[in-house]
PDB file of C-alpha atoms in Angstrom:
ATOM      1  CA  MET A   1      85.913 -36.655  26.631  1.00  0.00           C
ATOM      2  CA  VAL A   2      82.758 -38.283  25.439  1.00  0.00           C
ATOM      3  CA  ARG A   3      81.123 -37.516  28.760  1.00  0.00           C
ATOM      4  CA  ASN A   4      82.123 -33.841  28.511  1.00  0.00           C
ATOM      5  CA  ALA A   5      80.761 -33.581  24.990  1.00  0.00           C
ATOM      6  CA  THR A   6      77.537 -35.160  26.137  1.00  0.00           C
ATOM      7  CA  ASN A   7      77.267 -32.691  29.002  1.00  0.00           C
ATOM      8  CA  ARG A   8      77.892 -29.750  26.680  1.00  0.00           C
ATOM      9  CA  SER A   9      75.270 -31.057  24.283  1.00  0.00           C
ATOM     10  CA  THR A  10      72.819 -31.496  27.121  1.00  0.00           C
ATOM     11  CA  ARG A  11      73.452 -27.963  28.347  1.00  0.00           C
ATOM     12  CA  ARG A  12      72.979 -26.569  24.833  1.00  0.00           C
ATOM     13  CA  GLY A  13      69.671 -28.397  24.514  1.00  0.00           C
ATOM     14  CA  PHE A  14      68.514 -27.083  27.858  1.00  0.00           C
ATOM     15  CA  LEU A  15      69.441 -23.511  26.966  1.00  0.00           C
ATOM     16  CA  ARG A  16      67.693 -23.805  23.599  1.00  0.00           C
ATOM     17  CA  THR A  17      64.571 -25.113  25.346  1.00  0.00           C
ATOM     18  CA  VAL A  18      64.564 -22.341  27.947  1.00  0.00           C
ATOM     19  CA  GLY A  19      65.370 -19.705  25.337  1.00  0.00           C
ATOM     20  CA  GLY A  20      62.555 -20.885  23.105  1.00  0.00           C
ATOM     21  CA  ALA A  21      60.070 -20.875  25.964  1.00  0.00           C
ATOM     22  CA  THR A  22      61.164 -17.378  27.024  1.00  0.00           C
ATOM     23  CA  ALA A  23      60.907 -16.076  23.478  1.00  0.00           C
ATOM     24  CA  GLY A  24      57.436 -17.570  23.266  1.00  0.00           C
ATOM     25  CA  LEU A  25      56.381 -15.720  26.426  1.00  0.00           C
ATOM     26  CA  PHE A  26      57.623 -12.387  25.131  1.00  0.00           C
ATOM     27  CA  ALA A  27      56.045 -13.016  21.756  1.00  0.00           C
ATOM     28  CA  ALA A  28      52.706 -13.505  23.478  1.00  0.00           C
ATOM     29  CA  GLY A  29      53.053 -10.209  25.375  1.00  0.00           C
ATOM     30  CA  PRO A  30      54.011  -9.292  28.954  1.00  0.00           C
ATOM     31  CA  VAL A  31      52.526 -11.344  31.769  1.00  0.00           C
ATOM     32  CA  THR A  32      50.521  -9.215  34.260  1.00  0.00           C
ATOM     33  CA  ALA A  33      48.984 -10.084  37.593  1.00  0.00           C
ATOM     34  CA  GLN A  34      45.229 -10.644  37.388  1.00  0.00           C
ATOM     35  CA  SER A  35      43.026  -8.980  39.980  1.00  0.00           C
ATOM     36  CA  GLY A  36      40.373 -11.647  39.549  1.00  0.00           C
ATOM     37  CA  GLY A  37      37.433  -9.238  39.214  1.00  0.00           C
ATOM     38  CA  GLY A  38      36.061  -5.876  38.121  1.00  0.00           C
ATOM     39  CA  GLU A  39      35.917  -2.543  39.874  1.00  0.00           C
ATOM     40  CA  THR A  40      35.324  -2.032  43.590  1.00  0.00           C
ATOM     41  CA  HIS A  41      32.688   0.508  44.642  1.00  0.00           C
ATOM     42  CA  THR A  42      32.250   1.949  48.137  1.00  0.00           C
ATOM     43  CA  VAL A  43      28.945   2.547  49.921  1.00  0.00           C
ATOM     44  CA  THR A  44      29.027   4.244  53.308  1.00  0.00           C
ATOM     45  CA  MET A  45      26.576   3.499  56.124  1.00  0.00           C
ATOM     46  CA  ALA A  46      25.891   6.447  58.399  1.00  0.00           C
ATOM     47  CA  THR A  47      23.818   8.021  61.145  1.00  0.00           C
ATOM     48  CA  ASP A  48      23.474  11.793  61.074  1.00  0.00           C
ATOM     49  CA  ARG A  49      21.123  13.828  63.295  1.00  0.00           C
ATOM     50  CA  GLY A  50      18.368  11.249  63.283  1.00  0.00           C
ATOM     51  CA  SER A  51      18.865  10.163  59.664  1.00  0.00           C
ATOM     52  CA  PHE A  52      19.999   6.631  58.811  1.00  0.00           C
ATOM     53  CA  TYR A  53      21.204   6.014  55.277  1.00  0.00           C
ATOM     54  CA  TYR A  54      23.431   4.419  52.657  1.00  0.00           C
ATOM     55  CA  ASP A  55      25.424   6.728  50.417  1.00  0.00           C
ATOM     56  CA  PRO A  56      25.082   6.334  47.495  1.00  0.00           C
ATOM     57  CA  VAL A  57      21.538   5.059  47.908  1.00  0.00           C
ATOM     58  CA  GLY A  58      21.449   3.907  44.274  1.00  0.00           C
ATOM     59  CA  LEU A  59      24.424   2.380  42.446  1.00  0.00           C
ATOM     60  CA  HIS A  60      25.017   0.827  39.032  1.00  0.00           C
ATOM     61  CA  VAL A  61      27.668  -1.906  38.719  1.00  0.00           C
ATOM     62  CA  GLU A  62      28.735  -4.423  36.102  1.00  0.00           C
ATOM     63  CA  PRO A  63      28.892  -8.217  36.549  1.00  0.00           C
ATOM     64  CA  GLY A  64      32.112  -9.018  38.385  1.00  0.00           C
ATOM     65  CA  ASP A  65      32.198  -5.705  40.273  1.00  0.00           C
ATOM     66  CA  THR A  66      32.467  -5.678  44.058  1.00  0.00           C
ATOM     67  CA  VAL A  67      30.691  -3.368  46.490  1.00  0.00           C
ATOM     68  CA  GLU A  68      32.296  -2.635  49.846  1.00  0.00           C
ATOM     69  CA  TRP A  69      30.070  -1.232  52.570  1.00  0.00           C
ATOM     70  CA  VAL A  70      31.895   0.864  55.175  1.00  0.00           C
ATOM     71  CA  ASN A  71      30.332   1.717  58.532  1.00  0.00           C
ATOM     72  CA  GLU A  72      30.993   5.424  58.908  1.00  0.00           C
ATOM     73  CA  SER A  73      28.901   6.026  62.029  1.00  0.00           C
ATOM     74  CA  GLY A  74      26.173   4.325  64.047  1.00  0.00           C
ATOM     75  CA  GLN A  75      25.165   0.650  64.046  1.00  0.00           C
ATOM     76  CA  HIS A  76      24.175  -0.715  60.660  1.00  0.00           C
ATOM     77  CA  SER A  77      24.053  -3.738  58.383  1.00  0.00           C
ATOM     78  CA  ALA A  78      23.889  -4.420  54.652  1.00  0.00           C
ATOM     79  CA  THR A  79      21.320  -7.192  54.247  1.00  0.00           C
ATOM     80  CA  ALA A  80      19.689  -8.555  51.100  1.00  0.00           C
ATOM     81  CA  TYR A  81      15.913  -8.790  50.833  1.00  0.00           C
ATOM     82  CA  THR A  82      15.655 -12.584  51.061  1.00  0.00           C
ATOM     83  CA  GLN A  83      13.507 -14.729  53.303  1.00  0.00           C
ATOM     84  CA  ASN A  84      16.390 -16.255  55.247  1.00  0.00           C
ATOM     85  CA  ASN A  85      17.621 -12.886  56.537  1.00  0.00           C
ATOM     86  CA  PRO A  86      16.656 -11.204  59.853  1.00  0.00           C
ATOM     87  CA  ARG A  87      13.583  -8.991  60.130  1.00  0.00           C
ATOM     88  CA  TYR A  88      12.321  -9.759  56.650  1.00  0.00           C
ATOM     89  CA  ASP A  89       9.442 -12.074  55.812  1.00  0.00           C
ATOM     90  CA  GLY A  90       8.402 -10.726  52.422  1.00  0.00           C
ATOM     91  CA  SER A  91       9.247 -11.786  48.890  1.00  0.00           C
ATOM     92  CA  ARG A  92      12.740 -12.067  47.447  1.00  0.00           C
ATOM     93  CA  ARG A  93      14.095  -8.792  45.975  1.00  0.00           C
ATOM     94  CA  ILE A  94      17.351  -9.916  44.353  1.00  0.00           C
ATOM     95  CA  PRO A  95      17.797 -12.050  41.194  1.00  0.00           C
ATOM     96  CA  GLU A  96      16.784 -15.681  41.632  1.00  0.00           C
ATOM     97  CA  ALA A  97      20.241 -17.022  40.747  1.00  0.00           C
ATOM     98  CA  ALA A  98      22.095 -14.571  43.004  1.00  0.00           C
ATOM     99  CA  GLU A  99      23.472 -15.554  46.409  1.00  0.00           C
ATOM    100  CA  SER A 100      21.958 -13.857  49.413  1.00  0.00           C
ATOM    101  CA  TRP A 101      24.099 -11.856  51.836  1.00  0.00           C
ATOM    102  CA  ASP A 102      23.981 -10.389  55.324  1.00  0.00           C
ATOM    103  CA  SER A 103      26.844  -8.439  56.854  1.00  0.00           C
ATOM    104  CA  GLY A 104      25.442  -8.634  60.353  1.00  0.00           C
ATOM    105  CA  VAL A 105      25.108  -5.464  62.440  1.00  0.00           C
ATOM    106  CA  PHE A 106      28.310  -3.447  62.675  1.00  0.00           C
ATOM    107  CA  GLU A 107      28.854  -1.588  65.918  1.00  0.00           C
ATOM    108  CA  GLU A 108      32.373  -0.274  65.315  1.00  0.00           C
ATOM    109  CA  GLN A 109      33.314   2.599  63.043  1.00  0.00           C
ATOM    110  CA  GLY A 110      35.293   1.564  59.978  1.00  0.00           C
ATOM    111  CA  ALA A 111      33.947  -2.009  59.809  1.00  0.00           C
ATOM    112  CA  THR A 112      33.541  -3.269  56.238  1.00  0.00           C
ATOM    113  CA  PHE A 113      31.674  -5.928  54.275  1.00  0.00           C
ATOM    114  CA  SER A 114      32.085  -6.857  50.605  1.00  0.00           C
ATOM    115  CA  TYR A 115      29.915  -8.634  48.053  1.00  0.00           C
ATOM    116  CA  THR A 116      30.708  -9.396  44.415  1.00  0.00           C
ATOM    117  CA  PHE A 117      27.823  -9.080  41.968  1.00  0.00           C
ATOM    118  CA  GLU A 118      27.722 -11.755  39.301  1.00  0.00           C
ATOM    119  CA  GLU A 119      24.083 -12.086  38.217  1.00  0.00           C
ATOM    120  CA  PRO A 120      22.549  -9.189  36.239  1.00  0.00           C
ATOM    121  CA  GLY A 121      19.447  -7.610  37.718  1.00  0.00           C
ATOM    122  CA  THR A 122      18.141  -5.423  40.515  1.00  0.00           C
ATOM    123  CA  TYR A 123      19.247  -5.920  44.121  1.00  0.00           C
ATOM    124  CA  ASP A 124      17.405  -4.318  47.040  1.00  0.00           C
ATOM    125  CA  TYR A 125      18.914  -4.390  50.519  1.00  0.00           C
ATOM    126  CA  TYR A 126      18.308  -2.907  53.954  1.00  0.00           C
ATOM    127  CA  CYS A 127      19.733  -2.168  57.392  1.00  0.00           C
ATOM    128  CA  ILE A 128      18.450  -4.585  60.054  1.00  0.00           C
ATOM    129  CA  PRO A 129      18.021  -1.973  62.854  1.00  0.00           C
ATOM    130  CA  HIS A 130      16.765   0.841  60.602  1.00  0.00           C
ATOM    131  CA  LYS A 131      14.788  -0.788  57.800  1.00  0.00           C
ATOM    132  CA  THR A 132      11.460   0.606  59.004  1.00  0.00           C
ATOM    133  CA  LEU A 133      13.081   4.060  59.281  1.00  0.00           C
ATOM    134  CA  GLY A 134      13.808   4.057  55.551  1.00  0.00           C
ATOM    135  CA  MET A 135      17.422   2.827  55.494  1.00  0.00           C
ATOM    136  CA  VAL A 136      17.264   0.867  52.247  1.00  0.00           C
ATOM    137  CA  GLY A 137      19.374   0.812  49.101  1.00  0.00           C
ATOM    138  CA  ARG A 138      19.313  -0.453  45.539  1.00  0.00           C
ATOM    139  CA  ILE A 139      22.062  -1.760  43.270  1.00  0.00           C
ATOM    140  CA  VAL A 140      21.531  -2.556  39.602  1.00  0.00           C
ATOM    141  CA  CYS A 141      23.996  -5.040  38.134  1.00  0.00           C
ATOM    142  CA  GLY A 142      24.165  -4.670  34.358  1.00  0.00           C
ATOM    143  CA  SER A 143      20.514  -3.999  33.562  1.00  0.00           C
ATOM    144  CA  PRO A 144      17.341  -3.934  35.730  1.00  0.00           C
ATOM    145  CA  GLY A 145      15.413  -7.141  36.216  1.00  0.00           C
ATOM    146  CA  GLY A 146      14.279  -9.833  38.614  1.00  0.00           C
ATOM    147  CA  PRO A 147      11.809  -9.929  41.514  1.00  0.00           C
ATOM    148  CA  ALA A 148      12.643  -6.420  42.743  1.00  0.00           C
ATOM    149  CA  GLU A 149      11.126  -4.984  39.556  1.00  0.00           C
ATOM    150  CA  GLU A 150       7.856  -6.881  39.953  1.00  0.00           C
ATOM    151  CA  SER A 151       6.498  -5.067  43.016  1.00  0.00           C
ATOM    152  CA  ALA A 152       7.150  -1.984  45.132  1.00  0.00           C
ATOM    153  CA  LEU A 153       8.644  -2.091  48.584  1.00  0.00           C
ATOM    154  CA  PRO A 154       6.224  -1.710  51.512  1.00  0.00           C
ATOM    155  CA  GLU A 155       5.773   1.935  52.464  1.00  0.00           C
ATOM    156  CA  SER A 156       6.801   1.055  56.016  1.00  0.00           C
ATOM    157  CA  ASP A 157      10.240   0.120  54.634  1.00  0.00           C
ATOM    158  CA  THR A 158      10.532   2.913  52.117  1.00  0.00           C
ATOM    159  CA  PRO A 159       9.239   6.420  52.768  1.00  0.00           C
ATOM    160  CA  ARG A 160       8.105   8.022  49.542  1.00  0.00           C
ATOM    161  CA  GLY A 161      10.909   9.269  47.348  1.00  0.00           C
ATOM    162  CA  VAL A 162      13.757   7.354  49.019  1.00  0.00           C
ATOM    163  CA  MET A 163      14.266   4.328  46.737  1.00  0.00           C
ATOM    164  CA  PRO A 164      15.476   5.455  43.289  1.00  0.00           C
ATOM    165  CA  PRO A 165      14.023   3.871  40.136  1.00  0.00           C
ATOM    166  CA  SER A 166      16.336   1.365  38.468  1.00  0.00           C
ATOM    167  CA  ASP A 167      16.357   3.203  35.135  1.00  0.00           C
ATOM    168  CA  THR A 168      17.540   6.372  36.876  1.00  0.00           C
ATOM    169  CA  ILE A 169      20.307   4.445  38.626  1.00  0.00           C
ATOM    170  CA  VAL A 170      21.539   3.023  35.315  1.00  0.00           C
ATOM    171  CA  GLU A 171      21.381   6.452  33.665  1.00  0.00           C
ATOM    172  CA  GLU A 172      23.171   8.321  36.455  1.00  0.00           C
ATOM    173  CA  GLY A 173      25.515   5.553  37.622  1.00  0.00           C
ATOM    174  CA  SER A 174      25.426   6.664  41.256  1.00  0.00           C
ATOM    175  CA  LEU A 175      22.799   8.556  43.256  1.00  0.00           C
ATOM    176  CA  GLU A 176      23.767  10.312  46.452  1.00  0.00           C
ATOM    177  CA  TRP A 177      21.621  10.308  49.574  1.00  0.00           C
ATOM    178  CA  PRO A 178      19.120  11.843  50.010  1.00  0.00           C
ATOM    179  CA  TYR A 179      17.538  10.959  46.708  1.00  0.00           C
ATOM    180  CA  VAL A 180      14.887  13.471  45.619  1.00  0.00           C
ATOM    181  CA  PRO A 181      12.964  12.415  42.511  1.00  0.00           C
ATOM    182  CA  THR A 182      12.693  14.950  39.738  1.00  0.00           C
ATOM    183  CA  THR A 183      10.010  15.335  37.078  1.00  0.00           C
ATOM    184  CA  ASN A 184       9.464  17.508  34.040  1.00  0.00           C
ATOM    185  CA  HIS A 185       8.450  20.365  36.307  1.00  0.00           C
ATOM    186  CA  GLY A 186      11.919  20.387  37.884  1.00  0.00           C
ATOM    187  CA  GLY A 187      11.261  18.594  41.165  1.00  0.00           C
ATOM    188  CA  PRO A 188      10.432  20.020  44.603  1.00  0.00           C
ATOM    189  CA  PRO A 189      12.737  23.091  44.395  1.00  0.00           C
ATOM    190  CA  MET A 190      11.197  24.224  41.121  1.00  0.00           C
ATOM    191  CA  LEU A 191       7.716  23.502  42.430  1.00  0.00           C
ATOM    192  CA  PHE A 192       8.427  25.697  45.451  1.00  0.00           C
ATOM    193  CA  TRP A 193       9.613  28.665  43.433  1.00  0.00           C
ATOM    194  CA  SER A 194       6.878  28.183  40.880  1.00  0.00           C
ATOM    195  CA  SER A 195       4.271  28.247  43.640  1.00  0.00           C
ATOM    196  CA  VAL A 196       5.837  31.395  45.050  1.00  0.00           C
ATOM    197  CA  GLY A 197       5.631  32.983  41.598  1.00  0.00           C
ATOM    198  CA  VAL A 198       2.001  31.975  41.138  1.00  0.00           C
ATOM    199  CA  VAL A 199       1.051  33.340  44.561  1.00  0.00           C
ATOM    200  CA  GLY A 200       2.918  36.553  43.831  1.00  0.00           C
ATOM    201  CA  LEU A 201       1.242  37.098  40.469  1.00  0.00           C
ATOM    202  CA  THR A 202      -2.182  36.299  41.885  1.00  0.00           C
ATOM    203  CA  SER A 203      -1.678  38.711  44.753  1.00  0.00           C
ATOM    204  CA  ALA A 204      -0.478  41.452  42.411  1.00  0.00           C
ATOM    205  CA  TYR A 205      -3.525  40.978  40.194  1.00  0.00           C
ATOM    206  CA  LEU A 206      -5.959  41.125  43.126  1.00  0.00           C
ATOM    207  CA  PHE A 207      -4.313  44.220  44.549  1.00  0.00           C
ATOM    208  CA  SER A 208      -4.454  45.808  41.103  1.00  0.00           C
ATOM    209  CA  VAL A 209      -8.192  45.106  40.808  1.00  0.00           C
ATOM    210  CA  TYR A 210      -8.802  46.486  44.281  1.00  0.00           C
ATOM    211  CA  ASP A 211      -6.662  49.530  43.584  1.00  0.00           C
ATOM    212  CA  ARG A 212      -8.536  50.366  40.396  1.00  0.00           C
ATOM    213  CA  SER A 213     -11.932  49.869  42.018  1.00  0.00           C
ATOM    214  CA  SER A 214     -11.006  52.297  44.770  1.00  0.00           C
ATOM    215  CA  GLY A 215     -11.282  55.165  42.310  1.00  0.00           C
ATOM    216  CA  ARG A 216      -7.822  56.491  42.926  1.00  0.00           C
ATOM    217  CA  TYR A 217      -7.100  56.618  39.215  1.00  0.00           C
ATOM    218  CA  GLU A 218     -10.310  58.304  38.000  1.00  0.00           C
ATOM    219  CA  GLU A 219      -9.811  61.515  36.060  1.00  0.00           C
ATOM    220  CA  LEU A 220      -9.890  64.501  38.404  1.00  0.00           C
ATOM    221  CA  ASP A 221     -12.261  67.415  37.657  1.00  0.00           C
ATOM    222  CA  LEU A 222      -9.726  70.231  37.614  1.00  0.00           C
ATOM    223  CA  PRO A 223     -10.649  73.859  36.913  1.00  0.00           C
ATOM    224  CA  ASP A 224      -9.789  75.261  33.501  1.00  0.00           C
ATOM    225  CA  ASP A 225      -6.721  77.435  33.324  1.00  0.00           C
ATOM    226  CA  GLU A 226      -7.461  81.074  32.776  1.00  0.00           C
TER     227      GLU A 226
END
C-alpha cells in the first residue's frame, strides 16, 4: 500500500511538472519554426540575341537577406569583385568584412547559386565569360558604402549607363535590365522627342521666313470696283 501511494504521489508530481511547463510555454506564446534568415530575392542570368545580363541589374536587400541567382539561358557566373576571383585583378568592390563568392560558370539551364548578405554596403559582381561585354550587377545591402563607392568600374567592364547608382537602387528597390539612367530632362526618350520638337519648330520658322520673303503675301494691286 505504501508503495502504491508513493507511485501515485510520484505520478502526481510528474503531471504537475509537465502541466506547469506546458502552461509556461503557452503563456509565452506559440512556438514557430524559425527560417534562420530574411527574405530571398531572385536574380536571373540570361543571354538574349547577343545581350548578356543580370535581371534585376540593381537590387536592394537588408542584412540577413539571401540572393539566389538562376541561370535562365547561356553560360554565366555570379562572381564578386575580389582579387582572388577569376579574370579580375583590380581593387576589391565589396565591403571589407564581407566574404567573397564565386558561383563558377553555369552551363545548364536552371542552375542556381545563393549568397546571404550580412555586412551593409555596396556589392559589385560580374559574369566571368561576359564581364568585358558589360554583364555586371550591383547589390546594396542596407545602405551604400565600402570600396565600390570609392571609384568607378573600368569602362571596359561597364558600358556607359549599365551600372545603376547605389542611391537609385536604394530608392527603387529593384532595377530591371536594361537600366537607362534618367535625368531632370526625362532621359533618352524625352530627349528624343524634345529634339524632334526643336527640329520641327526650327524648320517651321525657316519655312515661314522663306515663304514671307517670296512675296506671296504682298497686297495685290486690284482694280477698283466700278
